[in-house]
PDB file of C-alpha atoms in Angstrom:
ATOM      1  CA  UNK A1190       0.000   0.000   0.000  1.00 67.00           C
ATOM      2  CA  UNK A1191       1.648   3.242  -1.138  1.00 68.00           C
ATOM      3  CA  UNK A1192      -1.211   5.672  -0.543  1.00 74.00           C
ATOM      4  CA  UNK A1193      -0.821   6.993  -4.068  1.00 71.00           C
ATOM      5  CA  UNK A1194       1.245   9.998  -5.106  1.00 73.00           C
ATOM      6  CA  UNK A1195       2.050  12.623  -2.480  1.00 71.00           C
ATOM      7  CA  UNK A1196       2.680  15.491  -4.890  1.00 70.00           C
ATOM      8  CA  UNK A1197       1.387  14.606  -8.350  1.00 65.00           C
ATOM      9  CA  UNK A1198       2.262  17.066 -11.098  1.00 67.00           C
ATOM     10  CA  UNK A1199       1.329  15.736 -14.534  1.00 64.00           C
ATOM     11  CA  UNK A1200       2.691  18.935 -16.108  1.00 65.00           C
ATOM     12  CA  UNK A1201       6.195  17.884 -15.018  1.00 60.00           C
ATOM     13  CA  UNK A1202       6.014  14.392 -16.522  1.00 57.00           C
ATOM     14  CA  UNK A1203       8.959  13.749 -18.802  1.00 55.00           C
ATOM     15  CA  UNK A1204       7.812  13.234 -22.411  1.00 57.00           C
ATOM     16  CA  UNK A1205      10.155  10.281 -22.978  1.00 55.00           C
ATOM     17  CA  UNK A1206       9.213   8.597 -19.699  1.00 51.00           C
ATOM     18  CA  UNK A1207      12.258   9.501 -17.609  1.00 48.00           C
ATOM     19  CA  UNK A1208      12.639   6.740 -14.999  1.00 46.00           C
ATOM     20  CA  UNK A1209      12.672   9.185 -12.071  1.00 48.00           C
ATOM     21  CA  UNK A1210       9.576  11.080 -13.167  1.00 46.00           C
ATOM     22  CA  UNK A1211       7.897   8.829 -15.703  1.00 48.00           C
ATOM     23  CA  UNK A1212       4.359   9.955 -14.982  1.00 53.00           C
ATOM     24  CA  UNK A1213       4.730  13.103 -12.899  1.00 56.00           C
ATOM     25  CA  UNK A1214       3.588  11.401  -9.702  1.00 63.00           C
ATOM     26  CA  UNK A1215       6.641  12.232  -7.600  1.00 68.00           C
ATOM     27  CA  UNK A1216       7.066  10.414  -4.300  1.00 76.00           C
ATOM     28  CA  UNK A1217       4.367   8.230  -2.818  1.00 80.00           C
ATOM     29  CA  UNK A1218       2.328   9.334   0.149  1.00 86.00           C
ATOM     30  CA  UNK A1219       3.939   6.449   2.067  1.00 87.00           C
ATOM     31  CA  UNK A1220       7.394   7.867   1.344  1.00 86.00           C
ATOM     32  CA  UNK A1221       6.285  11.340   2.430  1.00 88.00           C
ATOM     33  CA  UNK A1222       4.782  10.023   5.689  1.00 89.00           C
ATOM     34  CA  UNK A1223       7.948   7.990   6.342  1.00 88.00           C
ATOM     35  CA  UNK A1224      10.135  11.050   5.803  1.00 88.00           C
ATOM     36  CA  UNK A1225       8.074  13.073   8.239  1.00 90.00           C
ATOM     37  CA  UNK A1226       8.176  10.271  10.826  1.00 88.00           C
ATOM     38  CA  UNK A1227      11.919   9.910  10.327  1.00 85.00           C
ATOM     39  CA  UNK A1228      12.526  13.613  10.914  1.00 85.00           C
ATOM     40  CA  UNK A1229      10.541  13.474  14.132  1.00 84.00           C
ATOM     41  CA  UNK A1230      12.093  10.297  15.474  1.00 77.00           C
ATOM     42  CA  UNK A1231      15.666  11.376  14.797  1.00 74.00           C
ATOM     43  CA  UNK A1232      15.117  14.495  16.848  1.00 77.00           C
ATOM     44  CA  UNK A1233      14.257  12.366  19.892  1.00 79.00           C
ATOM     45  CA  UNK A1234      16.215   9.124  19.820  1.00 76.00           C
ATOM     46  CA  UNK A1235      19.485   8.346  18.020  1.00 81.00           C
ATOM     47  CA  UNK A1236      18.986   5.218  15.914  1.00 85.00           C
ATOM     48  CA  UNK A1237      21.074   3.348  13.392  1.00 90.00           C
ATOM     49  CA  UNK A1238      20.123   4.256   9.812  1.00 89.00           C
ATOM     50  CA  UNK A1239      18.510   0.845   9.241  1.00 92.00           C
ATOM     51  CA  UNK A1240      16.514   0.979  12.489  1.00 91.00           C
ATOM     52  CA  UNK A1241      15.415   4.536  11.705  1.00 89.00           C
ATOM     53  CA  UNK A1242      14.210   3.524   8.223  1.00 90.00           C
ATOM     54  CA  UNK A1243      12.301   0.517   9.580  1.00 92.00           C
ATOM     55  CA  UNK A1244      10.658   2.641  12.251  1.00 90.00           C
ATOM     56  CA  UNK A1245       9.815   5.443   9.802  1.00 90.00           C
ATOM     57  CA  UNK A1246       8.077   3.082   7.370  1.00 92.00           C
ATOM     58  CA  UNK A1247       6.249   1.373  10.242  1.00 93.00           C
ATOM     59  CA  UNK A1248       4.810   4.771  11.199  1.00 90.00           C
ATOM     60  CA  UNK A1249       3.976   5.497   7.564  1.00 92.00           C
ATOM     61  CA  UNK A1250       2.198   2.153   7.177  1.00 93.00           C
ATOM     62  CA  UNK A1251       0.212   2.777  10.368  1.00 93.00           C
ATOM     63  CA  UNK A1252      -0.787   6.219   9.122  1.00 90.00           C
ATOM     64  CA  UNK A1253      -1.936   4.814   5.767  1.00 91.00           C
ATOM     65  CA  UNK A1254      -3.902   2.036   7.491  1.00 92.00           C
ATOM     66  CA  UNK A1255      -5.650   4.555   9.743  1.00 92.00           C
ATOM     67  CA  UNK A1256      -6.374   6.781   6.752  1.00 88.00           C
ATOM     68  CA  UNK A1257      -7.914   3.854   4.860  1.00 89.00           C
ATOM     69  CA  UNK A1258     -10.004   2.876   7.892  1.00 89.00           C
ATOM     70  CA  UNK A1259     -11.364   6.394   8.236  1.00 87.00           C
ATOM     71  CA  UNK A1260     -12.247   6.501   4.526  1.00 82.00           C
ATOM     72  CA  UNK A1261     -14.208   3.266   4.949  1.00 85.00           C
ATOM     73  CA  UNK A1262     -16.179   4.834   7.797  1.00 84.00           C
ATOM     74  CA  UNK A1263     -17.286   7.806   5.659  1.00 77.00           C
TER      75      UNK A1263
END
């Protein structure tokens, strides 16, 4: 579950399908959430890079799951 694009911008899509920006989607919402969680966790507790990445994506996955649950309740 990626949550879809965080910052889609179809106007920036590369016409030849550049691998980094093939469709203008940018990063996924999961990646954005993980980055925000990582920034917060590193300010509190020093972790190894691998442990920090695992923790950041765990937070991101929990946020996406909660978001999906709330959409189901609408």
